[in-house]
PDB file of C-alpha atoms in Angstrom:
ATOM      1  CA  UNK A   1      32.429 -65.836  15.923  1.00  0.00           C
ATOM      2  CA  UNK A   2      36.045 -64.777  15.568  1.00  0.00           C
ATOM      3  CA  UNK A   3      36.887 -62.654  12.525  1.00  0.00           C
ATOM      4  CA  UNK A   4      39.260 -64.700  10.149  1.00  0.00           C
ATOM      5  CA  UNK A   5      41.154 -61.527   9.334  1.00  0.00           C
ATOM      6  CA  UNK A   6      42.217 -61.000  12.792  1.00  0.00           C
ATOM      7  CA  UNK A   7      43.556 -64.454  13.081  1.00  0.00           C
ATOM      8  CA  UNK A   8      46.622 -63.381  10.960  1.00  0.00           C
ATOM      9  CA  UNK A   9      47.765 -61.252  13.970  1.00  0.00           C
ATOM     10  CA  UNK A  10      47.423 -63.775  16.589  1.00  0.00           C
ATOM     11  CA  UNK A  11      50.991 -65.004  16.321  1.00  0.00           C
ATOM     12  CA  UNK A  12      52.279 -61.474  16.607  1.00  0.00           C
ATOM     13  CA  UNK A  13      54.050 -60.687  19.936  1.00  0.00           C
ATOM     14  CA  UNK A  14      52.744 -57.543  21.685  1.00  0.00           C
ATOM     15  CA  UNK A  15      54.531 -54.552  20.444  1.00  0.00           C
ATOM     16  CA  UNK A  16      55.567 -51.507  22.453  1.00  0.00           C
ATOM     17  CA  UNK A  17      53.738 -48.294  21.917  1.00  0.00           C
ATOM     18  CA  UNK A  18      54.666 -46.754  18.521  1.00  0.00           C
ATOM     19  CA  UNK A  19      53.665 -43.069  18.344  1.00  0.00           C
ATOM     20  CA  UNK A  20      53.340 -40.597  15.421  1.00  0.00           C
ATOM     21  CA  UNK A  21      56.866 -39.500  15.877  1.00  0.00           C
ATOM     22  CA  UNK A  22      58.100 -42.995  15.031  1.00  0.00           C
ATOM     23  CA  UNK A  23      55.937 -42.921  11.861  1.00  0.00           C
ATOM     24  CA  UNK A  24      57.315 -39.537  10.871  1.00  0.00           C
ATOM     25  CA  UNK A  25      60.856 -40.947  11.114  1.00  0.00           C
ATOM     26  CA  UNK A  26      60.111 -43.768   8.592  1.00  0.00           C
ATOM     27  CA  UNK A  27      57.913 -41.830   6.117  1.00  0.00           C
ATOM     28  CA  UNK A  28      60.856 -40.889   3.829  1.00  0.00           C
ATOM     29  CA  UNK A  29      61.733 -44.574   3.714  1.00  0.00           C
ATOM     30  CA  UNK A  30      58.192 -45.476   2.713  1.00  0.00           C
ATOM     31  CA  UNK A  31      58.197 -42.604   0.172  1.00  0.00           C
ATOM     32  CA  UNK A  32      61.182 -43.918  -1.507  1.00  0.00           C
ATOM     33  CA  UNK A  33      59.405 -47.279  -1.933  1.00  0.00           C
ATOM     34  CA  UNK A  34      56.320 -45.650  -3.376  1.00  0.00           C
ATOM     35  CA  UNK A  35      58.550 -43.897  -5.899  1.00  0.00           C
ATOM     36  CA  UNK A  36      59.909 -47.369  -6.978  1.00  0.00           C
ATOM     37  CA  UNK A  37      56.387 -48.314  -7.758  1.00  0.00           C
ATOM     38  CA  UNK A  38      56.014 -45.625 -10.260  1.00  0.00           C
ATOM     39  CA  UNK A  39      59.463 -46.334 -11.821  1.00  0.00           C
ATOM     40  CA  UNK A  40      58.992 -50.118 -12.046  1.00  0.00           C
ATOM     41  CA  UNK A  41      55.319 -50.625 -11.951  1.00  0.00           C
ATOM     42  CA  UNK A  42      55.672 -53.120  -9.168  1.00  0.00           C
ATOM     43  CA  UNK A  43      52.790 -54.892  -7.310  1.00  0.00           C
ATOM     44  CA  UNK A  44      53.337 -54.687  -3.675  1.00  0.00           C
ATOM     45  CA  UNK A  45      51.931 -53.413  -0.397  1.00  0.00           C
ATOM     46  CA  UNK A  46      53.145 -52.709   3.095  1.00  0.00           C
ATOM     47  CA  UNK A  47      51.677 -54.369   6.155  1.00  0.00           C
ATOM     48  CA  UNK A  48      51.630 -52.381   9.564  1.00  0.00           C
ATOM     49  CA  UNK A  49      51.565 -55.022  12.210  1.00  0.00           C
ATOM     50  CA  UNK A  50      51.232 -52.531  15.048  1.00  0.00           C
ATOM     51  CA  UNK A  51      48.104 -50.953  13.363  1.00  0.00           C
ATOM     52  CA  UNK A  52      46.909 -54.323  12.043  1.00  0.00           C
ATOM     53  CA  UNK A  53      46.441 -52.615   8.628  1.00  0.00           C
ATOM     54  CA  UNK A  54      47.918 -52.044   5.368  1.00  0.00           C
ATOM     55  CA  UNK A  55      50.046 -48.988   5.472  1.00  0.00           C
ATOM     56  CA  UNK A  56      50.499 -48.716   1.569  1.00  0.00           C
ATOM     57  CA  UNK A  57      49.063 -50.548  -1.450  1.00  0.00           C
ATOM     58  CA  UNK A  58      50.573 -49.978  -4.887  1.00  0.00           C
ATOM     59  CA  UNK A  59      48.259 -49.184  -7.777  1.00  0.00           C
ATOM     60  CA  UNK A  60      49.354 -52.223  -9.748  1.00  0.00           C
ATOM     61  CA  UNK A  61      46.124 -54.121 -10.610  1.00  0.00           C
ATOM     62  CA  UNK A  62      47.710 -57.540  -9.988  1.00  0.00           C
ATOM     63  CA  UNK A  63      47.166 -57.886  -6.278  1.00  0.00           C
ATOM     64  CA  UNK A  64      43.995 -55.475  -6.295  1.00  0.00           C
ATOM     65  CA  UNK A  65      41.820 -58.310  -7.848  1.00  0.00           C
ATOM     66  CA  UNK A  66      39.323 -55.768  -9.300  1.00  0.00           C
ATOM     67  CA  UNK A  67      39.262 -53.507  -6.388  1.00  0.00           C
ATOM     68  CA  UNK A  68      40.508 -49.913  -6.285  1.00  0.00           C
ATOM     69  CA  UNK A  69      43.842 -48.941  -4.498  1.00  0.00           C
ATOM     70  CA  UNK A  70      41.764 -47.195  -1.892  1.00  0.00           C
ATOM     71  CA  UNK A  71      39.178 -50.059  -1.444  1.00  0.00           C
ATOM     72  CA  UNK A  72      42.155 -52.541  -0.573  1.00  0.00           C
ATOM     73  CA  UNK A  73      43.816 -50.022   1.635  1.00  0.00           C
ATOM     74  CA  UNK A  74      40.527 -49.721   3.610  1.00  0.00           C
ATOM     75  CA  UNK A  75      39.916 -53.429   3.535  1.00  0.00           C
ATOM     76  CA  UNK A  76      43.258 -54.312   4.992  1.00  0.00           C
ATOM     77  CA  UNK A  77      43.285 -58.035   5.907  1.00  0.00           C
ATOM     78  CA  UNK A  78      39.657 -58.270   5.278  1.00  0.00           C
ATOM     79  CA  UNK A  79      40.716 -58.458   1.695  1.00  0.00           C
ATOM     80  CA  UNK A  80      41.924 -61.991   2.143  1.00  0.00           C
ATOM     81  CA  UNK A  81      38.483 -63.746   3.049  1.00  0.00           C
ATOM     82  CA  UNK A  82      36.945 -61.829   0.041  1.00  0.00           C
ATOM     83  CA  UNK A  83      39.524 -62.605  -2.574  1.00  0.00           C
ATOM     84  CA  UNK A  84      41.277 -65.875  -1.481  1.00  0.00           C
ATOM     85  CA  UNK A  85      39.540 -69.301  -1.998  1.00  0.00           C
ATOM     86  CA  UNK A  86      38.889 -71.106   1.254  1.00  0.00           C
ATOM     87  CA  UNK A  87      41.384 -73.902   0.877  1.00  0.00           C
ATOM     88  CA  UNK A  88      44.076 -71.281   0.060  1.00  0.00           C
ATOM     89  CA  UNK A  89      43.038 -69.193   3.049  1.00  0.00           C
ATOM     90  CA  UNK A  90      43.715 -72.136   5.298  1.00  0.00           C
ATOM     91  CA  UNK A  91      47.094 -72.419   3.929  1.00  0.00           C
ATOM     92  CA  UNK A  92      47.783 -68.732   4.548  1.00  0.00           C
ATOM     93  CA  UNK A  93      46.653 -68.987   8.202  1.00  0.00           C
ATOM     94  CA  UNK A  94      48.932 -72.020   8.685  1.00  0.00           C
ATOM     95  CA  UNK A  95      52.190 -70.544   6.959  1.00  0.00           C
ATOM     96  CA  UNK A  96      51.384 -67.284   8.976  1.00  0.00           C
ATOM     97  CA  UNK A  97      51.519 -69.002  12.217  1.00  0.00           C
ATOM     98  CA  UNK A  98      54.394 -71.327  11.405  1.00  0.00           C
ATOM     99  CA  UNK A  99      56.295 -68.517   9.792  1.00  0.00           C
ATOM    100  CA  UNK A 100      56.050 -66.348  12.760  1.00  0.00           C
ATOM    101  CA  UNK A 101      57.109 -69.151  15.144  1.00  0.00           C
ATOM    102  CA  UNK A 102      60.222 -69.450  12.820  1.00  0.00           C
ATOM    103  CA  UNK A 103      60.791 -65.740  12.961  1.00  0.00           C
ATOM    104  CA  UNK A 104      60.633 -65.445  16.760  1.00  0.00           C
ATOM    105  CA  UNK A 105      63.093 -68.281  17.151  1.00  0.00           C
ATOM    106  CA  UNK A 106      65.696 -66.463  15.100  1.00  0.00           C
ATOM    107  CA  UNK A 107      68.267 -64.220  16.738  1.00  0.00           C
ATOM    108  CA  UNK A 108      67.092 -60.585  16.604  1.00  0.00           C
ATOM    109  CA  UNK A 109      70.116 -59.788  14.417  1.00  0.00           C
ATOM    110  CA  UNK A 110      68.884 -62.251  11.704  1.00  0.00           C
ATOM    111  CA  UNK A 111      65.124 -61.568  11.820  1.00  0.00           C
ATOM    112  CA  UNK A 112      65.359 -58.960   8.897  1.00  0.00           C
ATOM    113  CA  UNK A 113      67.116 -61.485   6.818  1.00  0.00           C
ATOM    114  CA  UNK A 114      64.163 -63.823   6.526  1.00  0.00           C
ATOM    115  CA  UNK A 115      62.023 -63.828   3.254  1.00  0.00           C
ATOM    116  CA  UNK A 116      58.923 -66.310   3.068  1.00  0.00           C
ATOM    117  CA  UNK A 117      57.579 -66.998  -0.335  1.00  0.00           C
ATOM    118  CA  UNK A 118      54.452 -68.902  -1.328  1.00  0.00           C
ATOM    119  CA  UNK A 119      51.892 -69.356  -4.092  1.00  0.00           C
ATOM    120  CA  UNK A 120      48.156 -68.863  -3.684  1.00  0.00           C
ATOM    121  CA  UNK A 121      45.107 -67.961  -5.798  1.00  0.00           C
ATOM    122  CA  UNK A 122      43.272 -64.622  -5.960  1.00  0.00           C
ATOM    123  CA  UNK A 123      39.707 -64.472  -7.175  1.00  0.00           C
ATOM    124  CA  UNK A 124      38.621 -61.346  -9.168  1.00  0.00           C
ATOM    125  CA  UNK A 125      35.961 -59.113  -7.525  1.00  0.00           C
ATOM    126  CA  UNK A 126      33.823 -58.780 -10.779  1.00  0.00           C
ATOM    127  CA  UNK A 127      34.039 -62.074 -12.842  1.00  0.00           C
ATOM    128  CA  UNK A 128      35.469 -64.470 -10.033  1.00  0.00           C
ATOM    129  CA  UNK A 129      38.208 -65.614 -12.333  1.00  0.00           C
ATOM    130  CA  UNK A 130      41.229 -66.883 -10.535  1.00  0.00           C
ATOM    131  CA  UNK A 131      44.910 -66.290 -11.107  1.00  0.00           C
ATOM    132  CA  UNK A 132      47.850 -67.956  -9.162  1.00  0.00           C
ATOM    133  CA  UNK A 133      50.353 -65.409  -7.640  1.00  0.00           C
ATOM    134  CA  UNK A 134      53.731 -65.712  -5.952  1.00  0.00           C
ATOM    135  CA  UNK A 135      53.742 -63.846  -2.624  1.00  0.00           C
ATOM    136  CA  UNK A 136      57.031 -62.753  -0.924  1.00  0.00           C
ATOM    137  CA  UNK A 137      57.017 -61.137   2.527  1.00  0.00           C
ATOM    138  CA  UNK A 138      60.065 -59.686   4.111  1.00  0.00           C
ATOM    139  CA  UNK A 139      60.420 -57.642   7.296  1.00  0.00           C
ATOM    140  CA  UNK A 140      60.864 -54.045   6.480  1.00  0.00           C
ATOM    141  CA  UNK A 141      61.097 -52.315   9.847  1.00  0.00           C
ATOM    142  CA  UNK A 142      61.715 -54.079  13.122  1.00  0.00           C
ATOM    143  CA  UNK A 143      61.278 -52.332  16.619  1.00  0.00           C
ATOM    144  CA  UNK A 144      64.145 -51.774  18.960  1.00  0.00           C
ATOM    145  CA  UNK A 145      63.326 -55.156  20.603  1.00  0.00           C
ATOM    146  CA  UNK A 146      63.342 -57.108  17.406  1.00  0.00           C
ATOM    147  CA  UNK A 147      59.583 -57.434  16.983  1.00  0.00           C
ATOM    148  CA  UNK A 148      58.098 -56.950  13.517  1.00  0.00           C
ATOM    149  CA  UNK A 149      56.496 -53.532  12.780  1.00  0.00           C
ATOM    150  CA  UNK A 150      56.253 -53.281   8.970  1.00  0.00           C
ATOM    151  CA  UNK A 151      56.714 -55.946   6.241  1.00  0.00           C
ATOM    152  CA  UNK A 152      56.845 -55.502   2.558  1.00  0.00           C
ATOM    153  CA  UNK A 153      54.923 -57.951   0.294  1.00  0.00           C
ATOM    154  CA  UNK A 154      55.896 -58.388  -3.321  1.00  0.00           C
ATOM    155  CA  UNK A 155      53.316 -59.901  -5.644  1.00  0.00           C
ATOM    156  CA  UNK A 156      53.983 -61.538  -9.045  1.00  0.00           C
ATOM    157  CA  UNK A 157      52.320 -63.992 -11.273  1.00  0.00           C
ATOM    158  CA  UNK A 158      53.328 -67.749 -10.504  1.00  0.00           C
ATOM    159  CA  UNK A 159      53.841 -70.303 -13.113  1.00  0.00           C
ATOM    160  CA  UNK A 160      52.935 -73.145 -10.639  1.00  0.00           C
ATOM    161  CA  UNK A 161      49.577 -74.972 -11.086  1.00  0.00           C
ATOM    162  CA  UNK A 162      48.953 -75.524  -7.390  1.00  0.00           C
ATOM    163  CA  UNK A 163      49.217 -73.346  -4.296  1.00  0.00           C
ATOM    164  CA  UNK A 164      51.953 -74.010  -1.868  1.00  0.00           C
ATOM    165  CA  UNK A 165      55.643 -74.060  -2.268  1.00  0.00           C
ATOM    166  CA  UNK A 166      56.052 -72.468   1.042  1.00  0.00           C
ATOM    167  CA  UNK A 167      59.649 -71.725   1.867  1.00  0.00           C
ATOM    168  CA  UNK A 168      61.818 -69.289   3.756  1.00  0.00           C
ATOM    169  CA  UNK A 169      65.143 -67.993   2.423  1.00  0.00           C
ATOM    170  CA  UNK A 170      67.562 -66.450   4.885  1.00  0.00           C
ATOM    171  CA  UNK A 171      69.222 -63.640   2.759  1.00  0.00           C
ATOM    172  CA  UNK A 172      72.526 -63.570   4.490  1.00  0.00           C
ATOM    173  CA  UNK A 173      73.525 -67.223   3.689  1.00  0.00           C
ATOM    174  CA  UNK A 174      70.827 -68.214   1.326  1.00  0.00           C
ATOM    175  CA  UNK A 175      69.736 -71.211   3.606  1.00  0.00           C
ATOM    176  CA  UNK A 176      66.386 -72.366   2.695  1.00  0.00           C
ATOM    177  CA  UNK A 177      63.681 -73.808   4.861  1.00  0.00           C
ATOM    178  CA  UNK A 178      60.681 -75.658   3.403  1.00  0.00           C
ATOM    179  CA  UNK A 179      57.260 -75.825   5.135  1.00  0.00           C
ATOM    180  CA  UNK A 180      56.342 -79.327   6.429  1.00  0.00           C
ATOM    181  CA  UNK A 181      52.599 -78.913   6.328  1.00  0.00           C
ATOM    182  CA  UNK A 182      51.892 -82.130   8.288  1.00  0.00           C
ATOM    183  CA  UNK A 183      54.325 -81.369  11.022  1.00  0.00           C
ATOM    184  CA  UNK A 184      53.627 -77.558  10.841  1.00  0.00           C
ATOM    185  CA  UNK A 185      57.262 -76.714  11.067  1.00  0.00           C
ATOM    186  CA  UNK A 186      59.956 -75.250   8.619  1.00  0.00           C
ATOM    187  CA  UNK A 187      62.657 -77.625   7.940  1.00  0.00           C
ATOM    188  CA  UNK A 188      66.132 -76.796   6.492  1.00  0.00           C
ATOM    189  CA  UNK A 189      66.509 -78.199   2.942  1.00  0.00           C
ATOM    190  CA  UNK A 190      69.738 -80.383   2.696  1.00  0.00           C
ATOM    191  CA  UNK A 191      71.639 -79.373  -0.511  1.00  0.00           C
ATOM    192  CA  UNK A 192      72.110 -82.270  -2.922  1.00  0.00           C
ATOM    193  CA  UNK A 193      75.370 -82.362  -4.779  1.00  0.00           C
ATOM    194  CA  UNK A 194      75.302 -81.613  -8.393  1.00  0.00           C
ATOM    195  CA  UNK A 195      77.159 -83.881 -10.904  1.00  0.00           C
ATOM    196  CA  UNK A 196      80.129 -82.527 -13.049  1.00  0.00           C
ATOM    197  CA  UNK A 197      77.715 -82.477 -16.128  1.00  0.00           C
ATOM    198  CA  UNK A 198      74.959 -80.614 -14.133  1.00  0.00           C
ATOM    199  CA  UNK A 199      77.402 -78.079 -13.036  1.00  0.00           C
ATOM    200  CA  UNK A 200      78.618 -77.654 -16.594  1.00  0.00           C
ATOM    201  CA  UNK A 201      75.052 -77.184 -17.970  1.00  0.00           C
ATOM    202  CA  UNK A 202      74.349 -74.650 -15.142  1.00  0.00           C
ATOM    203  CA  UNK A 203      77.367 -72.600 -16.003  1.00  0.00           C
ATOM    204  CA  UNK A 204      75.991 -72.411 -19.547  1.00  0.00           C
ATOM    205  CA  UNK A 205      72.553 -71.490 -18.378  1.00  0.00           C
ATOM    206  CA  UNK A 206      74.088 -68.757 -16.192  1.00  0.00           C
ATOM    207  CA  UNK A 207      75.647 -66.899 -19.217  1.00  0.00           C
ATOM    208  CA  UNK A 208      72.495 -67.236 -21.216  1.00  0.00           C
ATOM    209  CA  UNK A 209      73.280 -70.185 -23.541  1.00  0.00           C
ATOM    210  CA  UNK A 210      70.154 -71.772 -25.096  1.00  0.00           C
ATOM    211  CA  UNK A 211      69.074 -75.426 -24.662  1.00  0.00           C
ATOM    212  CA  UNK A 212      69.978 -76.149 -28.257  1.00  0.00           C
ATOM    213  CA  UNK A 213      73.393 -74.445 -28.126  1.00  0.00           C
ATOM    214  CA  UNK A 214      74.364 -76.283 -24.902  1.00  0.00           C
ATOM    215  CA  UNK A 215      73.347 -79.525 -26.564  1.00  0.00           C
ATOM    216  CA  UNK A 216      75.616 -78.741 -29.579  1.00  0.00           C
ATOM    217  CA  UNK A 217      78.354 -77.798 -27.373  1.00  0.00           C
ATOM    218  CA  UNK A 218      78.261 -80.918 -25.401  1.00  0.00           C
ATOM    219  CA  UNK A 219      77.416 -83.274 -28.102  1.00  0.00           C
ATOM    220  CA  UNK A 220      74.183 -84.331 -26.597  1.00  0.00           C
ATOM    221  CA  UNK A 221      70.492 -84.112 -27.466  1.00  0.00           C
ATOM    222  CA  UNK A 222      68.083 -81.249 -26.571  1.00  0.00           C
ATOM    223  CA  UNK A 223      65.998 -83.653 -24.516  1.00  0.00           C
ATOM    224  CA  UNK A 224      69.015 -84.839 -22.616  1.00  0.00           C
ATOM    225  CA  UNK A 225      69.940 -81.172 -21.756  1.00  0.00           C
ATOM    226  CA  UNK A 226      66.309 -80.534 -20.617  1.00  0.00           C
ATOM    227  CA  UNK A 227      66.420 -83.832 -18.338  1.00  0.00           C
ATOM    228  CA  UNK A 228      69.444 -82.380 -16.735  1.00  0.00           C
ATOM    229  CA  UNK A 229      67.784 -79.135 -16.096  1.00  0.00           C
ATOM    230  CA  UNK A 230      64.739 -80.791 -14.516  1.00  0.00           C
ATOM    231  CA  UNK A 231      67.202 -82.648 -12.202  1.00  0.00           C
ATOM    232  CA  UNK A 232      69.028 -79.522 -11.348  1.00  0.00           C
ATOM    233  CA  UNK A 233      65.876 -77.718 -10.401  1.00  0.00           C
ATOM    234  CA  UNK A 234      64.690 -80.678  -8.247  1.00  0.00           C
ATOM    235  CA  UNK A 235      68.088 -80.740  -6.403  1.00  0.00           C
ATOM    236  CA  UNK A 236      68.083 -77.146  -5.760  1.00  0.00           C
ATOM    237  CA  UNK A 237      64.461 -76.812  -4.935  1.00  0.00           C
ATOM    238  CA  UNK A 238      64.275 -74.119  -7.613  1.00  0.00           C
ATOM    239  CA  UNK A 239      61.258 -73.249  -9.647  1.00  0.00           C
ATOM    240  CA  UNK A 240      63.169 -71.542 -12.550  1.00  0.00           C
ATOM    241  CA  UNK A 241      66.664 -71.793 -14.192  1.00  0.00           C
ATOM    242  CA  UNK A 242      67.284 -68.153 -12.959  1.00  0.00           C
ATOM    243  CA  UNK A 243      66.552 -69.160  -9.343  1.00  0.00           C
ATOM    244  CA  UNK A 244      68.813 -72.274  -9.756  1.00  0.00           C
ATOM    245  CA  UNK A 245      71.647 -70.182 -10.929  1.00  0.00           C
ATOM    246  CA  UNK A 246      71.194 -67.605  -8.242  1.00  0.00           C
ATOM    247  CA  UNK A 247      71.087 -70.282  -5.414  1.00  0.00           C
ATOM    248  CA  UNK A 248      73.919 -72.393  -6.840  1.00  0.00           C
ATOM    249  CA  UNK A 249      76.196 -69.267  -7.093  1.00  0.00           C
ATOM    250  CA  UNK A 250      75.421 -68.221  -3.540  1.00  0.00           C
ATOM    251  CA  UNK A 251      76.198 -71.720  -2.311  1.00  0.00           C
ATOM    252  CA  UNK A 252      79.329 -71.976  -4.326  1.00  0.00           C
ATOM    253  CA  UNK A 253      77.994 -74.921  -6.286  1.00  0.00           C
ATOM    254  CA  UNK A 254      79.286 -73.590  -9.572  1.00  0.00           C
TER     255      UNK A 254
END
């Protein structure tokens, strides 16, 4: 029976030989990332697709799920069948396959610009309690021929109730692609126009004005402002107001 963990590497195109000299060349880069861990207490890890392992795992306990930093390093992708519920694991395998199909269809010059984001659950080793996390994966180092060598994965708590919200953001132009699970393909999101009132409210949000203060400025109720916020998030496919402001500013919508 095939190991589930190895299935994560099936979509990866064969990489040319990467020797110890290549690893020494990038070690200073990776050391800088590790230093950031100590400074900001980030939860992240680095995947080595050539060795099919974790190159580094930060000591932040969020991703570790009750295991030690060393244990997760040694487990590598065997960590996932242990700590991810079966339904979520199926989702991860699907988005992994479709995500790399998307990646390899990009021009080599744009492959480093793609970041995939998704939410899934993690089970704690000891008490089996479950948390929902957001997981963002970005290519960190590509080989000379444009294949993925290393990727950085940033882990944060998610506010969503269900796993999913799988999407890719191209960092050069902020184009968003959502995963169509039935068709097993990423589809570009068409931007819906904001009304003048929605733009006005989003500009106030961007400078940190509260819902109550916005309502007073515009002479409307708090609930009306909240309704506008909900519509804005839906139109921009954003999960938070900060994300909506960021996306709208990059797309020159406000």
